[in-house]
mmCIF file of C-alpha atoms in Angstrom:
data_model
loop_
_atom_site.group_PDB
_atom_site.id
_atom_site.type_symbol
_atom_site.label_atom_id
_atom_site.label_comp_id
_atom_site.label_asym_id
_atom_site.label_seq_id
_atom_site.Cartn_x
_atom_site.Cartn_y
_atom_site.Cartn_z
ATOM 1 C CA UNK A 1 -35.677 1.836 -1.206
ATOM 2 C CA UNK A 2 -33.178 0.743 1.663
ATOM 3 C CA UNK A 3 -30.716 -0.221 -0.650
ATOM 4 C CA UNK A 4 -30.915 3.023 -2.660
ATOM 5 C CA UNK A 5 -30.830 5.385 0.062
ATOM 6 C CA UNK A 6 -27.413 2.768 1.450
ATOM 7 C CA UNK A 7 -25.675 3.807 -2.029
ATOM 8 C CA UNK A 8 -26.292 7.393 -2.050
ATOM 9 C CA UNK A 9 -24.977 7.618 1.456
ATOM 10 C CA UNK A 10 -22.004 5.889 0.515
ATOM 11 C CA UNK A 11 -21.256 7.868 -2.588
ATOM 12 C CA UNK A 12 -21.780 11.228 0.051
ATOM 13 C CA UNK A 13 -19.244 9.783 1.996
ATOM 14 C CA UNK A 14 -16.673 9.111 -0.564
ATOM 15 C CA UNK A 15 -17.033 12.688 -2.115
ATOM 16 C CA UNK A 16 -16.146 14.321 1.209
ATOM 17 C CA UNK A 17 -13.569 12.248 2.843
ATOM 18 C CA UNK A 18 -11.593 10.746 0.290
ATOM 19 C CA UNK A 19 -9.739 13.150 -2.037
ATOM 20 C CA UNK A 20 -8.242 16.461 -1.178
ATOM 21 C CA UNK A 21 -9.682 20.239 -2.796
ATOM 22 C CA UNK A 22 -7.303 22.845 -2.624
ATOM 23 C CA UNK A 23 -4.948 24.126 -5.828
ATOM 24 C CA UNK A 24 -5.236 26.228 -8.716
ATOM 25 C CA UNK A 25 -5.892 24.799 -12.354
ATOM 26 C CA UNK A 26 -2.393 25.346 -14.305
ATOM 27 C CA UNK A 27 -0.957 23.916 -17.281
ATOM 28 C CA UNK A 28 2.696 25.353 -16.490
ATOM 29 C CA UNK A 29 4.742 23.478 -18.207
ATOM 30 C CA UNK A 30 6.906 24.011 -20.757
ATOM 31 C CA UNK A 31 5.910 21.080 -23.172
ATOM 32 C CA UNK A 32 3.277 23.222 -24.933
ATOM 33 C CA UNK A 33 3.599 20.503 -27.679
ATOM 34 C CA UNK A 34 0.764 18.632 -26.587
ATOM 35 C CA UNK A 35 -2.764 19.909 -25.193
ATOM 36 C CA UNK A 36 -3.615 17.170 -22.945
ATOM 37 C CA UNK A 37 -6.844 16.668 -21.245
ATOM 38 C CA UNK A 38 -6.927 17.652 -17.801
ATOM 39 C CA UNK A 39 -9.057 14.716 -15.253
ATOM 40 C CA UNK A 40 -12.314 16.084 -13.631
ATOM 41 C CA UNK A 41 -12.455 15.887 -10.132
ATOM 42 C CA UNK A 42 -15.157 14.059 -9.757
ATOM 43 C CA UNK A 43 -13.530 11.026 -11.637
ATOM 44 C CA UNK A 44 -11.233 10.089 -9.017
ATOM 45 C CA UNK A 45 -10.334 6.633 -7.738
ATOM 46 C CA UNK A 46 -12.001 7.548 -4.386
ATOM 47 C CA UNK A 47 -15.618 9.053 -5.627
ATOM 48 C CA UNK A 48 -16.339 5.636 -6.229
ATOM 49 C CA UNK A 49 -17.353 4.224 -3.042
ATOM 50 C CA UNK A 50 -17.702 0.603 -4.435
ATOM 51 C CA UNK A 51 -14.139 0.328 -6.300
ATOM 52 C CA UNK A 52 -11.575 -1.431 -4.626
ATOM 53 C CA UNK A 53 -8.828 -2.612 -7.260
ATOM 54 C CA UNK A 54 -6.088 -0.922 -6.504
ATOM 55 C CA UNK A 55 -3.492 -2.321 -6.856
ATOM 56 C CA UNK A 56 -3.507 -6.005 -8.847
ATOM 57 C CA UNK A 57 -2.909 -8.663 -6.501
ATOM 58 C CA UNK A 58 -1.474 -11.330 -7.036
ATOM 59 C CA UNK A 59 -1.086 -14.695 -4.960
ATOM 60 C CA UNK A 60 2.722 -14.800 -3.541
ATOM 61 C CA UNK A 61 2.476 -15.293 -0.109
ATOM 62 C CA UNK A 62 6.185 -14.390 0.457
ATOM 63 C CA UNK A 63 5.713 -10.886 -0.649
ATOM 64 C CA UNK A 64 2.983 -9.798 1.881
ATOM 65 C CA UNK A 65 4.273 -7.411 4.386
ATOM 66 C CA UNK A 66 4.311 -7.865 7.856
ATOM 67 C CA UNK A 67 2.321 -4.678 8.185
ATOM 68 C CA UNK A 68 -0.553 -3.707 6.354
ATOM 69 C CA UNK A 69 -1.621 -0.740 7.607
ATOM 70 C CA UNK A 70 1.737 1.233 6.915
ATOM 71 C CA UNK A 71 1.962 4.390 5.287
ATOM 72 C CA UNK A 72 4.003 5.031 2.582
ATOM 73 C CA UNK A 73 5.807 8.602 1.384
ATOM 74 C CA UNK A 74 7.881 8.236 -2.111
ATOM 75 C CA UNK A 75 10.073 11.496 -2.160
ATOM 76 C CA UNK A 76 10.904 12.999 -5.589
ATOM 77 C CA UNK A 77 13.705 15.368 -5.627
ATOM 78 C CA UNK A 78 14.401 18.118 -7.794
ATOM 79 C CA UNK A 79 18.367 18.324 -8.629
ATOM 80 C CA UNK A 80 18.065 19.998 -11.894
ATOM 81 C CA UNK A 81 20.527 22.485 -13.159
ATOM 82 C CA UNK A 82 18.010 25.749 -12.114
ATOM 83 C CA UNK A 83 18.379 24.222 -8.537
ATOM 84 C CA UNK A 84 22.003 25.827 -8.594
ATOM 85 C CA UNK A 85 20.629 29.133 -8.670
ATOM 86 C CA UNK A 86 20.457 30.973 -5.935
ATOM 87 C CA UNK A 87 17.141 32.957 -5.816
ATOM 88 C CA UNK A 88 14.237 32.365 -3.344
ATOM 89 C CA UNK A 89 17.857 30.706 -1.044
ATOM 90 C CA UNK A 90 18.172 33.587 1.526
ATOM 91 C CA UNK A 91 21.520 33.967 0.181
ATOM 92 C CA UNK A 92 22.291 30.116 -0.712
ATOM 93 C CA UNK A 93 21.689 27.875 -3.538
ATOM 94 C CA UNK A 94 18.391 26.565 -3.687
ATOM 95 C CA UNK A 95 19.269 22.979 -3.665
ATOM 96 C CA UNK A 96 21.207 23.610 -0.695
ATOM 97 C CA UNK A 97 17.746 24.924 0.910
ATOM 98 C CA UNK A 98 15.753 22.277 -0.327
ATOM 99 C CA UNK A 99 18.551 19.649 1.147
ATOM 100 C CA UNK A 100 18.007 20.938 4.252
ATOM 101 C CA UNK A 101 14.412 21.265 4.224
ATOM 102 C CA UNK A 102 14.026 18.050 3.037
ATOM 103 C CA UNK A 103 16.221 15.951 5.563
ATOM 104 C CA UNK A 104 14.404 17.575 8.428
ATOM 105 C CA UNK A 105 11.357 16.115 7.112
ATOM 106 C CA UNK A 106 12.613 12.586 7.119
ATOM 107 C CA UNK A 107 13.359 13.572 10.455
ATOM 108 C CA UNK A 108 9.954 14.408 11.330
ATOM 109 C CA UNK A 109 8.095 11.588 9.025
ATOM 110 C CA UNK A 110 6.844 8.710 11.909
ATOM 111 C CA UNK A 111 9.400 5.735 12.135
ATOM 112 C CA UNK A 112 6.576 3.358 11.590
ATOM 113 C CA UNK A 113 6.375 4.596 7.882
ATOM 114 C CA UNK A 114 8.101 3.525 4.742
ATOM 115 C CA UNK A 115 10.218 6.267 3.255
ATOM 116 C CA UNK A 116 11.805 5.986 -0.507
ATOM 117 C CA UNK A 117 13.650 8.665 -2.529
ATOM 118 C CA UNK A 118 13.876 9.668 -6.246
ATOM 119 C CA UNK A 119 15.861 12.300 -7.764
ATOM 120 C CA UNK A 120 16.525 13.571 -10.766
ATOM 121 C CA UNK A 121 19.648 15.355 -11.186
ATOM 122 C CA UNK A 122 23.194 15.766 -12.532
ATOM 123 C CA UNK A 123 23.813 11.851 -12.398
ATOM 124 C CA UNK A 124 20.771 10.514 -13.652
ATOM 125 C CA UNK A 125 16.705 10.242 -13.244
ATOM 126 C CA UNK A 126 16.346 6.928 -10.923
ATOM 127 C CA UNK A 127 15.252 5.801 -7.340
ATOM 128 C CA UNK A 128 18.180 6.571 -5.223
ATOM 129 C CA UNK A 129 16.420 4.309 -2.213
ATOM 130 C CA UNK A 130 13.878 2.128 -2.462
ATOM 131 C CA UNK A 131 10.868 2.260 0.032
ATOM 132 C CA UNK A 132 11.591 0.864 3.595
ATOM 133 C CA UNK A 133 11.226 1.819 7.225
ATOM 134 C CA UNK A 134 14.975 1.387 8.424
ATOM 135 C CA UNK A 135 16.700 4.013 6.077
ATOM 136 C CA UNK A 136 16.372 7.085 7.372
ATOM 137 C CA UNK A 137 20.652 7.081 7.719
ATOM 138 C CA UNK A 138 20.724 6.093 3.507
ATOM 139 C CA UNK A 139 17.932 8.824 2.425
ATOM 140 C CA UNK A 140 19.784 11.368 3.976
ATOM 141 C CA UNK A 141 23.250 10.575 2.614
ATOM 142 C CA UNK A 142 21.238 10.192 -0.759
ATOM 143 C CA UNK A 143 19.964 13.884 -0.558
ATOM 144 C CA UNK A 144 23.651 14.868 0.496
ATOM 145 C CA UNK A 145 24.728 13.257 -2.753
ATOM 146 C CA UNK A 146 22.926 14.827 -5.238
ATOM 147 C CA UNK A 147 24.465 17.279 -7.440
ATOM 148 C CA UNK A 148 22.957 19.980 -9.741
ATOM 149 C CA UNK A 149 21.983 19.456 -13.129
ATOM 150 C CA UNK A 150 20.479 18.243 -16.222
ATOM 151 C CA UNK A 151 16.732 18.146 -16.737
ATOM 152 C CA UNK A 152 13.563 18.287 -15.042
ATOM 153 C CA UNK A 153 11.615 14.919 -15.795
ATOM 154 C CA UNK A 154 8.599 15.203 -14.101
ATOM 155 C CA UNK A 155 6.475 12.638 -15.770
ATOM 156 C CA UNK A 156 9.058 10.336 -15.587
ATOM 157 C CA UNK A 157 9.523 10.924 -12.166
ATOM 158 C CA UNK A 158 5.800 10.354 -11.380
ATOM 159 C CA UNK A 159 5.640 6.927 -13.365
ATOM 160 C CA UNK A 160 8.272 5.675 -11.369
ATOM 161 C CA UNK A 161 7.448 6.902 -8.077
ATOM 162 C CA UNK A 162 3.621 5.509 -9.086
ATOM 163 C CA UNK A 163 5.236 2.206 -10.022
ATOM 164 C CA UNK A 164 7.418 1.454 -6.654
ATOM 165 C CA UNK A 165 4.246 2.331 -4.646
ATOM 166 C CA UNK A 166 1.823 0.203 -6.606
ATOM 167 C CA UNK A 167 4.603 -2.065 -5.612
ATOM 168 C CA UNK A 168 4.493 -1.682 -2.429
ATOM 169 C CA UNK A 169 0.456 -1.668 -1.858
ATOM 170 C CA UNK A 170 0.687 -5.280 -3.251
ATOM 171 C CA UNK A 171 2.573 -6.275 -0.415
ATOM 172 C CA UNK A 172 0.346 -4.433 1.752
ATOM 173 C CA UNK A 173 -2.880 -6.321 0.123
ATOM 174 C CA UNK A 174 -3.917 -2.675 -0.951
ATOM 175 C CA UNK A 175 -4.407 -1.338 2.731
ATOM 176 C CA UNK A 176 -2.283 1.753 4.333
ATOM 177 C CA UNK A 177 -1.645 5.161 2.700
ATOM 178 C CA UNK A 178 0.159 6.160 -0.164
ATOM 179 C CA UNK A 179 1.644 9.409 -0.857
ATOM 180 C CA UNK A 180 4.022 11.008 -3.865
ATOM 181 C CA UNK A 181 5.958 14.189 -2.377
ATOM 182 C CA UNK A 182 7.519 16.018 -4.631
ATOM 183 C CA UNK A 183 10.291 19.451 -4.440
ATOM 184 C CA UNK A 184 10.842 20.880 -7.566
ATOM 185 C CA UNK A 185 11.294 24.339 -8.972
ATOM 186 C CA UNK A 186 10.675 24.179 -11.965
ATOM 187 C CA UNK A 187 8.229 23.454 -15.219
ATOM 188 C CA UNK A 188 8.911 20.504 -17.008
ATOM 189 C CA UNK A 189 10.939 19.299 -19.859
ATOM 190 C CA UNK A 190 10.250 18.747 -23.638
ATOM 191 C CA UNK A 191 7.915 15.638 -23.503
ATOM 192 C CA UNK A 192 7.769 15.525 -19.615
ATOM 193 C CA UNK A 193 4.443 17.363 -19.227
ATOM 194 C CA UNK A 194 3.364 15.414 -16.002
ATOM 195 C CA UNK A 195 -0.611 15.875 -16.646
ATOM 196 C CA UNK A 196 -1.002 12.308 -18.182
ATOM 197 C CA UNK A 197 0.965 10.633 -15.200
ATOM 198 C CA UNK A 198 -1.566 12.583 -12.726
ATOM 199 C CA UNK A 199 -4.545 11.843 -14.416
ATOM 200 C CA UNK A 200 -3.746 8.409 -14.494
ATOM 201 C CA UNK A 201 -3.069 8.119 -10.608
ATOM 202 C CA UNK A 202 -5.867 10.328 -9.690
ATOM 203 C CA UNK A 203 -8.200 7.991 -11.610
ATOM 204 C CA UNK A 204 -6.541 4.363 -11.069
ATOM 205 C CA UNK A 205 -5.481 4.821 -7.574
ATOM 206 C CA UNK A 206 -6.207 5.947 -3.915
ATOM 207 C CA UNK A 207 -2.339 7.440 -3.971
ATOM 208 C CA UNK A 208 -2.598 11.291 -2.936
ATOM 209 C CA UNK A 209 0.045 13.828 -4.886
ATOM 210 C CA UNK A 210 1.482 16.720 -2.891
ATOM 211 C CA UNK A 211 3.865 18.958 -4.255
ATOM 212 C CA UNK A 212 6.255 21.705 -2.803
ATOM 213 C CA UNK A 213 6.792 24.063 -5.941
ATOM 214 C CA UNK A 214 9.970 26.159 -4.558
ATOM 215 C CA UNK A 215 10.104 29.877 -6.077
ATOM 216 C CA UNK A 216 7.668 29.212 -9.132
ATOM 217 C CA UNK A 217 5.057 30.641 -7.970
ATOM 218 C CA UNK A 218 1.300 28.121 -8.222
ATOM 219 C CA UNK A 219 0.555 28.430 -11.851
ATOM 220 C CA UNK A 220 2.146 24.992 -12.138
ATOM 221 C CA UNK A 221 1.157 21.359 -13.963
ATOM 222 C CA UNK A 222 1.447 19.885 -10.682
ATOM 223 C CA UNK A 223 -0.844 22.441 -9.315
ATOM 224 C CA UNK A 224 -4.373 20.800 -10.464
ATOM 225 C CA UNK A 225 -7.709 21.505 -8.742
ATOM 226 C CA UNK A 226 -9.150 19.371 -6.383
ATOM 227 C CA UNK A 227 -6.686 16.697 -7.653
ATOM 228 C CA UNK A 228 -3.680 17.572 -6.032
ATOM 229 C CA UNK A 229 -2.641 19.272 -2.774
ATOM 230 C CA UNK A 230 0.352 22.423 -4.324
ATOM 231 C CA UNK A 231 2.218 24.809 -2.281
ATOM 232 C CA UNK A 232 4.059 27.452 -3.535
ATOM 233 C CA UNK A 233 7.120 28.758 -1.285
ATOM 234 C CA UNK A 234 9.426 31.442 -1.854
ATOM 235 C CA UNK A 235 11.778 30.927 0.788
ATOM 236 C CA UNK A 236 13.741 28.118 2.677
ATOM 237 C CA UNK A 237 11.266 28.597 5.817
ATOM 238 C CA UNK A 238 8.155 28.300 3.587
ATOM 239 C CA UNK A 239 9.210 25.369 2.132
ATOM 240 C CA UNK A 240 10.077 23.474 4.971
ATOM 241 C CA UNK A 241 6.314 24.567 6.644
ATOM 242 C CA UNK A 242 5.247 22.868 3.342
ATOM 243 C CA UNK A 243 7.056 19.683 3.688
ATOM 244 C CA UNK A 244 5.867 19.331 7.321
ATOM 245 C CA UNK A 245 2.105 20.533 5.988
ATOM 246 C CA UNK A 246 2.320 17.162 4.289
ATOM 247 C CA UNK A 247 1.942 15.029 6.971
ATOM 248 C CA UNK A 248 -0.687 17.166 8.476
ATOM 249 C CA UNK A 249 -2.512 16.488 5.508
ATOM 250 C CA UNK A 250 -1.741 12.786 5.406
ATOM 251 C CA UNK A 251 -2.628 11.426 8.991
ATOM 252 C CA UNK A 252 -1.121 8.629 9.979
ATOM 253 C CA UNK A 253 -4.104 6.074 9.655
ATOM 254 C CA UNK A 254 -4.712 4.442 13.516
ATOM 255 C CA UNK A 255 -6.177 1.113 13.449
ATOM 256 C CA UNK A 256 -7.131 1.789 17.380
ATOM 257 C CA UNK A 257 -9.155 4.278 16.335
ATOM 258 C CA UNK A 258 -11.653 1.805 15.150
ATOM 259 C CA UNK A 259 -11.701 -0.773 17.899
#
């Protein structure tokens, strides 16, 4: 009886601390080639109290970080060709806007954290800076850099971003925090619905999803209930409030907290 009242505590716990609830169900994307299963809630990596497999470890000594406990933020950055528009700018292009907005949150993410960058944009889809806690100097010239146009990958994007934190949480023996921020304003390409990319994260993974969806409004893919935290912003100010919303949602984790 012990024992069974112990698990249904521990699956109470898990449903209210561990995965966020706010969003509206969208599919939003323009790949309405495929109708794709969207993940319940409840099927998330962190409903399961007991699972703990995230990532795969393996036994390499030399790849274990020095700090476990770090949290991670993998930026994707949205440098399509819509991004040269100049609507929801105040009067200047919205990738201007977002460039700003976006290198004053580096500014205010805590040193202590790993920071990484991927954009898609005129050049190519690709991490522009791999994670690390000594870059702040290279993200920002890397945001400078980018240049409007080309498409909007946004499963692509995901996979990737996914990929270089499951990375990372090896080194980190599968401890710390692990978040995909994302600026885009846009729905995504031809074969780029990102639905199968979120499901999969939501349900292999404790890694959390926020996304800044600049002048589209919330009926977005990357807008899914209870899955992922969305924020729609229709101006340079709101968008910057939701990049620095992020990290209210994603408190630093304090190991003195439990001593």
């Amino acid at each position: 009886m012990r024992f069974i009242i112990y698990s249904c505590c521990l699956i109470a716990f898990a449903v209210v601390f561990f995965k966020p609830s706010s969003g509206v169900n969208s599919t939003g994307s323009k790949d309405s080639s495929a109708q794709i299963k969207k993940t319940d809630a409840s099927s998330g990596y962190g409903f399961d109290a007991l699972k703990n497999d995230w990532p795969a470890l393996n036994n390499d000594n030399a790849l274990v970080s020095d700090n476990w406990l770090t949290t991670n933020y993998l930026l994707i950055f949205d440098g399509s060709g819509s991004m040269d528009n100049t609507n929801c700018g105040n009067g200047q292009k919205k990738i201007v806007a977002a460039k700003q907005a976006i290198q004053t949150f580096i500014n205010d993410i805590p040193n202590s954290a790993n920071v990484g960058l991927y954009v898609f944009d005129n050049k190519d889809a690709s991490l522009r800076v791999p994670l690390g806690n000594n870059n702040r100097a290279t993200l920002k010239q890397a945001i400078y850099d980018v240049t409007a146009g080309g498409a909007t990958p946004l499963k692509s994007s995901l996979d990737s971003s996914y990929a270089a934190l499951e990375r990372q949480a090896s080194k980190q023996l599968g401890y710390g925090e692990y978040n995909v921020v994302i600026v885009t304003d846009g729905d995504a390409s031809q074969g780029e619905n990102p639905q199968p990319a979120i499901n999969r994260i939501y349900r292999d993974s404790p890694v959390t999803i926020h996304t800044i969806g600049f002048c589209i409004g919330e009926q977005h893919a990357l807008n899914a209930k209870g899955i992922t935290y969305y924020q729609s912003a229709n101006n340079p100010e709101k968008l910057l409030a939701g990049l620095k919303n992020v990290l209210a949602e994603s408190a630093e984790f304090d190991v003195a907290s439990f001593n």
